[in-house]
Amino acid sequence: MKPFTYERAHSPAEAAAAAARTEGAKFIAGGTNLLDLMKLEIETPMHLIDVNGLALDTIETTPEGGLRIGALVRNTALAADERVRRDYGLLSRALLAGASGQLRNKATTAGNLLQRTRCPYFYDTNQPCNKRQPGSGCAAIGGFSRPLAVIGASDACIATHPSDMAVAMRALDATVETVRSDGTTRGIAIADFHRLPGDTPDIETTLVPGELITAVTLPKPVGGKHIYRKVRDRASYAFALVSVGAIVQRDGTGRVALGGVAHRPWRVEAAEAEMPRGAKAVTGRLLAEARPTQENAFKLPLVERTLGAVLAEAKG
Amino acid sequence: MRFDTPATTNPIDQLRIVGQPVDRIDGPLKTTGTAPYAYERHDVVPNQAYGYVVGSAIAKGRIASIDLTAARAAPGVLAIVTADNAGKLGKGRFNTAKLLGGPDIEHYHQAIAIVIAEMFEQARAAAQLVRVDYVRTDGMFDLAAAKDSWKPAAGFDATADSGVGDFAGAFAAAPIQLDASYTTPDHSHAMMEPHASIAAWEGDRLTLWTSNQMINWTTDDLAQTLGIAREKVRLVSPFIGGGFGGKLFLRADAVLAALGARAAGRPVKVALTRPLIANNTTHRPATIQRIRIGATRDGKITAIGHESWSGDLPGGGPENAVQQTRLLYAGANRMTATRLATLDLPEGNAMRAPGEAPGLMALEIAMDEMAEKLEIDPIEFRVLNDTQVDPENPSRPFSQRQLVECLRTGAERFGWKTRNAKPGRLREGRWLIGMGVAAGLRNNLLTTSAARVRLDHRGVVTVETDMTDIGTGSYTIIAQTAAEMMGVPLDKVVVRLGDSSFPASAGSGGQWGANNSTAGVYAACIKLREAVAQKLGFNSADTIFAEGQVRSGNRTGSLAEAAGDAGLVAEDAIEYGDLGKQYQQSTFVAHFVEVGVDVATGETHIRRMLAVCAAGRILNPKSARSQIIGAMTMGVGAALMEELAVDKRRGFFVNHDLAGYEVPVHADIPHQEVIFLDETDPISSPMKAKGVGELGLCGVGAAVANAIHNATGVRVRDYPITLDKLLSGLPEV
Ligand SMILES: Cc1cc2nc3c(=O)[nH]c(=O)nc-3n(C[C@H](O)[C@H](O)[C@H](O)COP(=O)(O)OP(=O)(O)OC[C@H]3O[C@@H](n4cnc5c(N)ncnc54)[C@H](O)[C@@H]3O)c2cc1C
Ligand code: SF4
């Protein structure tokens, strides 16, 4: 870990301004991802802006009948919220499928969206990695790629986004609210929030430098059955090989988003038209452009089978 | 004490305290966080500085240059040791690669420097500033590719191959044959406590507080590596947070703490970081195994052959995966062969049940496959081929062998008869259900073990031996032994372990610790009893030690009185004659597992587990059960998820932390049941005990594999059985 300076921010706008002003600044929320990366010098911020004191830890009902979730709401609190459990079960279930109780107590809504990949080469500073050190190459391509992306990857990076929560947010059409260093605010549709790796896998979102997430809003509830199915190598405390988040209406229509397959939560709205025709048809459209490696080609049938089980469960 | 004839009745047979399920005597220390583990020994010496190890960034090649300028100038840095300034170093008897590498690099994350600083954070930050230029050379990192280039190296031990009768002829002639290959991956010990040491020099004398299973070996190897006399080195390792064989040897933390302390001129503490452990320390090597079994139509094995390939660094050793096949089943024609390829991956070495663990993972699937071909129940097939003698040398009986009883008892208790022999037939909702069985064998190894016992004027018995407790319960069974022998309650016994100034014990490894170390304590207590009797003027032959009293005829004395103000001390060792040659001494287990396999995703969920063990006298059923259930859990890990992923281009284990190297969590493990059959083995030692620490792991993996096959009809021969290997064989959703 490199030495760094530290300040506590007192308002969102001030935090964003400070971040833009100070070279090498980063926000710190729960710290469950950032601190680990700093210890390994994968992240080397020179200045930390602690946002925990900002009063962004409430969940409010919006005038449109949706929810506005403060950026600092802890994963535990969000998963347990009565409105979330009742109207956005997918979100609650996705959160509870992630990490452990202790981690969820610290992890925040914004931090969860911004957690970085679990590609093992990203974690080893001896290895080339375009995401960690732009231009150094990608050790995972041609190497141990079993956990990595099958779709939307590039010749520069085949990493996945590891978040469970983000998969639910994608299916729920969430909006990320932010404040920029000049004090202006905006809302970014979750579909536009995470980027594909392309030639710049180090740039993971459409946030601009210094931009602070203040909240995530959910539109009004869409009803239906909410199912989150996370498939992994052990029963708990592991990242998804693939995960399927689905909202299924009585008539068989609905929404599907996938985790564990791409650099961002994977959803193709056009594929959802196939839902009444079943998992094979949906997966065919969802993963039409897939280019898996030999080691992770199993994720394609796994998605189809898992989605099949989810759709069957929704019917039953 | 020499043990060369079978034990007769002795004070242990009273079983007042030995054999009882008493709680660990060190339990309160552990539950209150006051057991002193190596890295936390802030109290033992003042002014401790911190060391941080730098591991090599390449797998093979050489360091062209190291630039320490920036690191030296970093805040708090006291010293940096590399091969350039460490002075001449030797190599320990149990080490293959050097513990401080450079300029030649033998494997990834081989230690090449240690940075010493005032604070841990400073040492860590400065370590990142060490600039190293490497020259890479090509290495061999792929066992499958290296397998056929195997050549007998200098010093190859041809006796490692075994053969009886005409294997090739009998196999060719057998009406029912199996010829299959199996693979097991590299495994990491993944114990909770990382390797850690604190070193302090006083003149030319070194004290090392460390975490090590084998004090005697490691004291020797540390002295040899540093080039100093053994008498100048003291090791202290009273508590060890798990080892599983990963701490059998001297490792980099110990050597670099010692070198760092010398360079910094003050005590230094070092822990290996989690990402270093997989590649810097030892691991269980991967194997490729070929098994051939030939049998008559009614299920008698006529030919059994087992070959195993593994790899290691030049000068290293093979994984002995064929050992158990020489002993487990009958059959007149037999062969085994062990082959070692040269690989440039990190150093392979023992991990819990070395040899048997991967060997049985293969053999016991093969037995299941053979039973299926024969259309015989897999338990009956094993019973049919039981042997009460060493099948290679029928004049050598097993001292005890209750494998058939293990299988029968387990079948009854587990409800084996409800299993459908046809795979893939039982379904409950999303789960395909199956049951599997496997047998296991692990040998009972005999080795000299010494102890000292002291008796003081309060009648308190203190045992001192360099035996270690790696979480197994050594403190407790040693206390039970001394209490039984001296006729005192447990709270009158103090046990002091893990110090090289104490008599040398068997140490903890190879499941030999419990039987040998308690037998050593038994020997010392026999001497102490004689000293007490003599002191009281009693005839030692008819003296009885009970309830803190000493009686002979109608005379009574007390231990306290015998000890007097000066106290009494006795020391002895157990030493073995050739009963180990005359008899084959082994422990046995039958494992039963029920799994559910998710019909859609192929995820395996263990539903029930049972192990039935026959392992001599069980010294403490509670701690023995802990050993078995821990090993069963480890076996589930090996069956379903554990694999060090090899990058065959770059030559290292990629998933080198506990997020990437998955071991079972609570949610993976169901209720586990353990049964110990009644057994005493007087051939083994005066304790009539054997070991259980590794037995529990022997065969579990195959029982899981066989249950998965029974559930799904898919036969996976490459561990771990992750869901991707099942998907194509599962029914349509
Ligand atoms: C062992 C382990 C297992 C895990 N398993 C899972 C799992 O199974 N599934 C899963 O989904 N996750 C898992 N996680 C990840 C966990 O969910 C994240 O670490 C956590 O959500 C991050 O939140 P945080 O508040 O601690 O973020 P921090 O570590 O504080 O920050 C993460 C990033 O977000 C930035 N940031 C934080 N707040 C803001 C803000 N308001 N505006 C802009 N930027 C901000 C920080 O600068 C940093 O770059 C696991 C983590 C660990 C350590
Ligand atoms: S896949 Fe991406 S994160 Fe992984 S090594 Fe390649 S560039 Fe780095």
Short mmCIF file of N, CA and C and ligand atoms in Angstrom, two decimals, chain A residues 26-36 43 51 71 75 97-99 103 106-108 110-112 114-115 118 162-165 207 211-214 230 232 237-239, ligand 1:
data_model
loop_
_atom_site.label_atom_id
_atom_site.label_comp_id
_atom_site.label_asym_id
_atom_site.label_seq_id
_atom_site.Cartn_x
_atom_site.Cartn_y
_atom_site.Cartn_z
N LYS A 26 -9.50 9.24 -4.69
CA LYS A 26 -10.56 8.25 -4.84
C LYS A 26 -11.51 8.36 -3.67
N PHE A 27 -12.78 8.02 -3.92
CA PHE A 27 -13.73 7.94 -2.82
C PHE A 27 -13.54 6.60 -2.10
N ILE A 28 -13.80 6.61 -0.82
CA ILE A 28 -13.87 5.33 -0.12
C ILE A 28 -15.19 5.25 0.63
N ALA A 29 -15.87 4.13 0.42
CA ALA A 29 -17.15 3.91 1.12
C ALA A 29 -16.92 2.78 2.13
N GLY A 30 -17.45 1.59 1.88
CA GLY A 30 -17.23 0.48 2.80
C GLY A 30 -15.78 0.03 2.84
N GLY A 31 -15.08 0.26 1.75
CA GLY A 31 -13.66 -0.11 1.69
C GLY A 31 -13.41 -1.58 1.46
N THR A 32 -14.45 -2.36 1.30
CA THR A 32 -14.24 -3.82 1.22
C THR A 32 -13.57 -4.25 -0.08
N ASN A 33 -13.66 -3.43 -1.08
CA ASN A 33 -12.94 -3.75 -2.31
C ASN A 33 -11.69 -2.88 -2.44
N LEU A 34 -11.86 -1.60 -2.20
CA LEU A 34 -10.76 -0.67 -2.44
C LEU A 34 -9.55 -0.97 -1.55
N LEU A 35 -9.78 -1.25 -0.28
CA LEU A 35 -8.64 -1.48 0.61
C LEU A 35 -7.86 -2.72 0.22
N ASP A 36 -8.58 -3.78 -0.14
CA ASP A 36 -7.88 -5.00 -0.59
C ASP A 36 -6.98 -4.68 -1.79
N GLU A 43 -4.63 -0.79 -6.84
CA GLU A 43 -5.09 0.60 -6.81
C GLU A 43 -4.08 1.36 -5.95
N VAL A 51 -16.52 9.08 2.07
CA VAL A 51 -17.88 9.57 1.84
C VAL A 51 -18.87 9.03 2.87
N ALA A 71 -26.57 6.20 -1.97
CA ALA A 71 -25.34 5.52 -2.40
C ALA A 71 -24.67 4.76 -1.25
N ASN A 75 -25.42 -3.00 1.88
CA ASN A 75 -26.06 -4.13 1.20
C ASN A 75 -27.00 -4.88 2.13
N ALA A 97 -27.20 -13.24 -2.21
CA ALA A 97 -26.38 -14.29 -2.84
C ALA A 97 -24.91 -13.88 -2.89
N GLY A 98 -24.60 -12.63 -2.52
CA GLY A 98 -23.24 -12.14 -2.67
C GLY A 98 -22.48 -12.09 -1.36
N ALA A 99 -21.18 -12.29 -1.47
CA ALA A 99 -20.23 -12.09 -0.37
C ALA A 99 -20.67 -12.83 0.90
N LEU A 103 -19.34 -8.86 5.16
CA LEU A 103 -19.02 -7.95 4.06
C LEU A 103 -20.23 -7.10 3.68
N LYS A 106 -20.81 -3.92 5.54
CA LYS A 106 -19.96 -2.78 5.21
C LYS A 106 -20.22 -2.27 3.79
N ALA A 107 -20.46 -3.19 2.88
CA ALA A 107 -20.53 -2.85 1.45
C ALA A 107 -21.69 -1.91 1.18
N THR A 108 -21.44 -0.93 0.30
CA THR A 108 -22.46 0.07 0.00
C THR A 108 -23.02 -0.14 -1.41
N ALA A 110 -23.24 2.07 -3.89
CA ALA A 110 -22.36 2.61 -4.93
C ALA A 110 -21.10 1.76 -5.06
N GLY A 111 -20.51 1.39 -3.93
CA GLY A 111 -19.29 0.59 -3.96
C GLY A 111 -19.51 -0.74 -4.66
N ASN A 112 -20.68 -1.32 -4.44
CA ASN A 112 -20.98 -2.60 -5.06
C ASN A 112 -21.00 -2.46 -6.58
N LEU A 114 -19.40 -0.44 -8.28
CA LEU A 114 -18.06 -0.08 -8.79
C LEU A 114 -16.98 -1.09 -8.40
N GLN A 115 -17.36 -2.18 -7.80
CA GLN A 115 -16.35 -3.18 -7.45
C GLN A 115 -15.67 -3.66 -8.71
N ARG A 118 -12.79 -9.86 -10.69
CA ARG A 118 -12.09 -10.89 -9.92
C ARG A 118 -11.19 -11.72 -10.83
N PRO A 162 -18.11 -8.67 -11.41
CA PRO A 162 -18.47 -9.72 -10.45
C PRO A 162 -19.75 -9.46 -9.63
N SER A 163 -20.37 -8.32 -9.80
CA SER A 163 -21.46 -7.98 -8.87
C SER A 163 -22.74 -8.78 -9.13
N ASP A 164 -23.35 -9.24 -8.06
CA ASP A 164 -24.69 -9.82 -8.14
C ASP A 164 -25.73 -8.71 -8.16
N MET A 165 -25.55 -7.73 -7.28
CA MET A 165 -26.52 -6.65 -7.17
C MET A 165 -26.75 -5.95 -8.50
N LEU A 207 -18.83 7.11 -15.75
CA LEU A 207 -18.59 8.21 -14.81
C LEU A 207 -17.39 9.03 -15.30
N GLU A 211 -16.66 12.23 -10.44
CA GLU A 211 -18.13 12.13 -10.34
C GLU A 211 -18.51 11.18 -9.20
N LEU A 212 -19.41 11.65 -8.37
CA LEU A 212 -19.81 10.89 -7.18
C LEU A 212 -21.21 10.33 -7.38
N ILE A 213 -21.37 9.06 -7.04
CA ILE A 213 -22.72 8.49 -7.07
C ILE A 213 -23.43 8.91 -5.78
N THR A 214 -24.64 9.44 -5.93
CA THR A 214 -25.40 9.85 -4.74
C THR A 214 -26.52 8.88 -4.44
N LYS A 230 -27.93 -18.07 -8.70
CA LYS A 230 -26.48 -17.92 -8.82
C LYS A 230 -25.85 -19.30 -8.83
N ARG A 232 -22.49 -21.63 -8.84
CA ARG A 232 -21.08 -21.48 -8.46
C ARG A 232 -20.47 -22.82 -8.04
N TYR A 237 -20.41 -17.87 -0.53
CA TYR A 237 -19.13 -17.16 -0.46
C TYR A 237 -18.24 -17.44 -1.65
N ALA A 238 -18.85 -17.35 -2.83
CA ALA A 238 -18.08 -17.52 -4.06
C ALA A 238 -18.75 -16.67 -5.12
N PHE A 239 -17.95 -16.23 -6.08
CA PHE A 239 -18.51 -15.45 -7.18
C PHE A 239 -19.20 -16.38 -8.15
C1 LIG C 1 -14.29 -11.99 0.04
C2 LIG C 1 -15.25 -11.20 -0.78
C3 LIG C 1 -16.30 -11.85 -1.41
C4 LIG C 1 -17.20 -11.13 -2.17
N1 LIG C 1 -18.22 -11.81 -2.80
C5 LIG C 1 -19.09 -11.09 -3.57
C6 LIG C 1 -20.13 -11.73 -4.28
O1 LIG C 1 -20.29 -12.95 -4.20
N2 LIG C 1 -20.96 -10.98 -5.04
C7 LIG C 1 -20.82 -9.64 -5.14
O2 LIG C 1 -21.60 -9.00 -5.83
N3 LIG C 1 -19.83 -9.00 -4.49
C8 LIG C 1 -18.97 -9.69 -3.72
N4 LIG C 1 -17.95 -9.04 -3.09
C9 LIG C 1 -17.73 -7.62 -3.38
C10 LIG C 1 -18.47 -6.68 -2.50
O3 LIG C 1 -19.82 -6.69 -2.87
C11 LIG C 1 -17.84 -5.33 -2.72
O4 LIG C 1 -16.56 -5.35 -2.17
C12 LIG C 1 -18.63 -4.22 -2.11
O5 LIG C 1 -19.92 -4.17 -2.62
C13 LIG C 1 -17.94 -2.88 -2.36
O6 LIG C 1 -18.61 -1.86 -1.63
P1 LIG C 1 -17.80 -0.89 -0.68
O7 LIG C 1 -18.76 0.11 -0.18
O8 LIG C 1 -17.03 -1.62 0.33
O9 LIG C 1 -16.84 -0.22 -1.77
P2 LIG C 1 -15.38 0.43 -1.62
O10 LIG C 1 -14.37 -0.64 -1.51
O11 LIG C 1 -15.42 1.47 -0.56
O12 LIG C 1 -15.29 1.13 -3.01
C14 LIG C 1 -15.30 0.42 -4.23
C15 LIG C 1 -15.11 1.42 -5.35
O13 LIG C 1 -16.23 2.29 -5.44
C16 LIG C 1 -15.84 3.65 -5.38
N5 LIG C 1 -16.92 4.36 -4.69
C17 LIG C 1 -17.46 4.04 -3.49
N6 LIG C 1 -18.50 4.85 -3.23
C18 LIG C 1 -18.63 5.68 -4.27
C19 LIG C 1 -19.53 6.73 -4.60
N7 LIG C 1 -20.52 7.07 -3.78
N8 LIG C 1 -19.39 7.36 -5.79
C20 LIG C 1 -18.40 7.02 -6.62
N9 LIG C 1 -17.51 6.06 -6.37
C21 LIG C 1 -17.63 5.39 -5.20
C22 LIG C 1 -14.51 3.63 -4.67
O14 LIG C 1 -13.73 4.73 -5.03
C23 LIG C 1 -13.92 2.32 -5.17
O15 LIG C 1 -13.32 2.51 -6.42
C24 LIG C 1 -17.06 -9.73 -2.29
C25 LIG C 1 -16.03 -9.08 -1.64
C26 LIG C 1 -15.12 -9.80 -0.90
C27 LIG C 1 -14.01 -9.07 -0.21
#
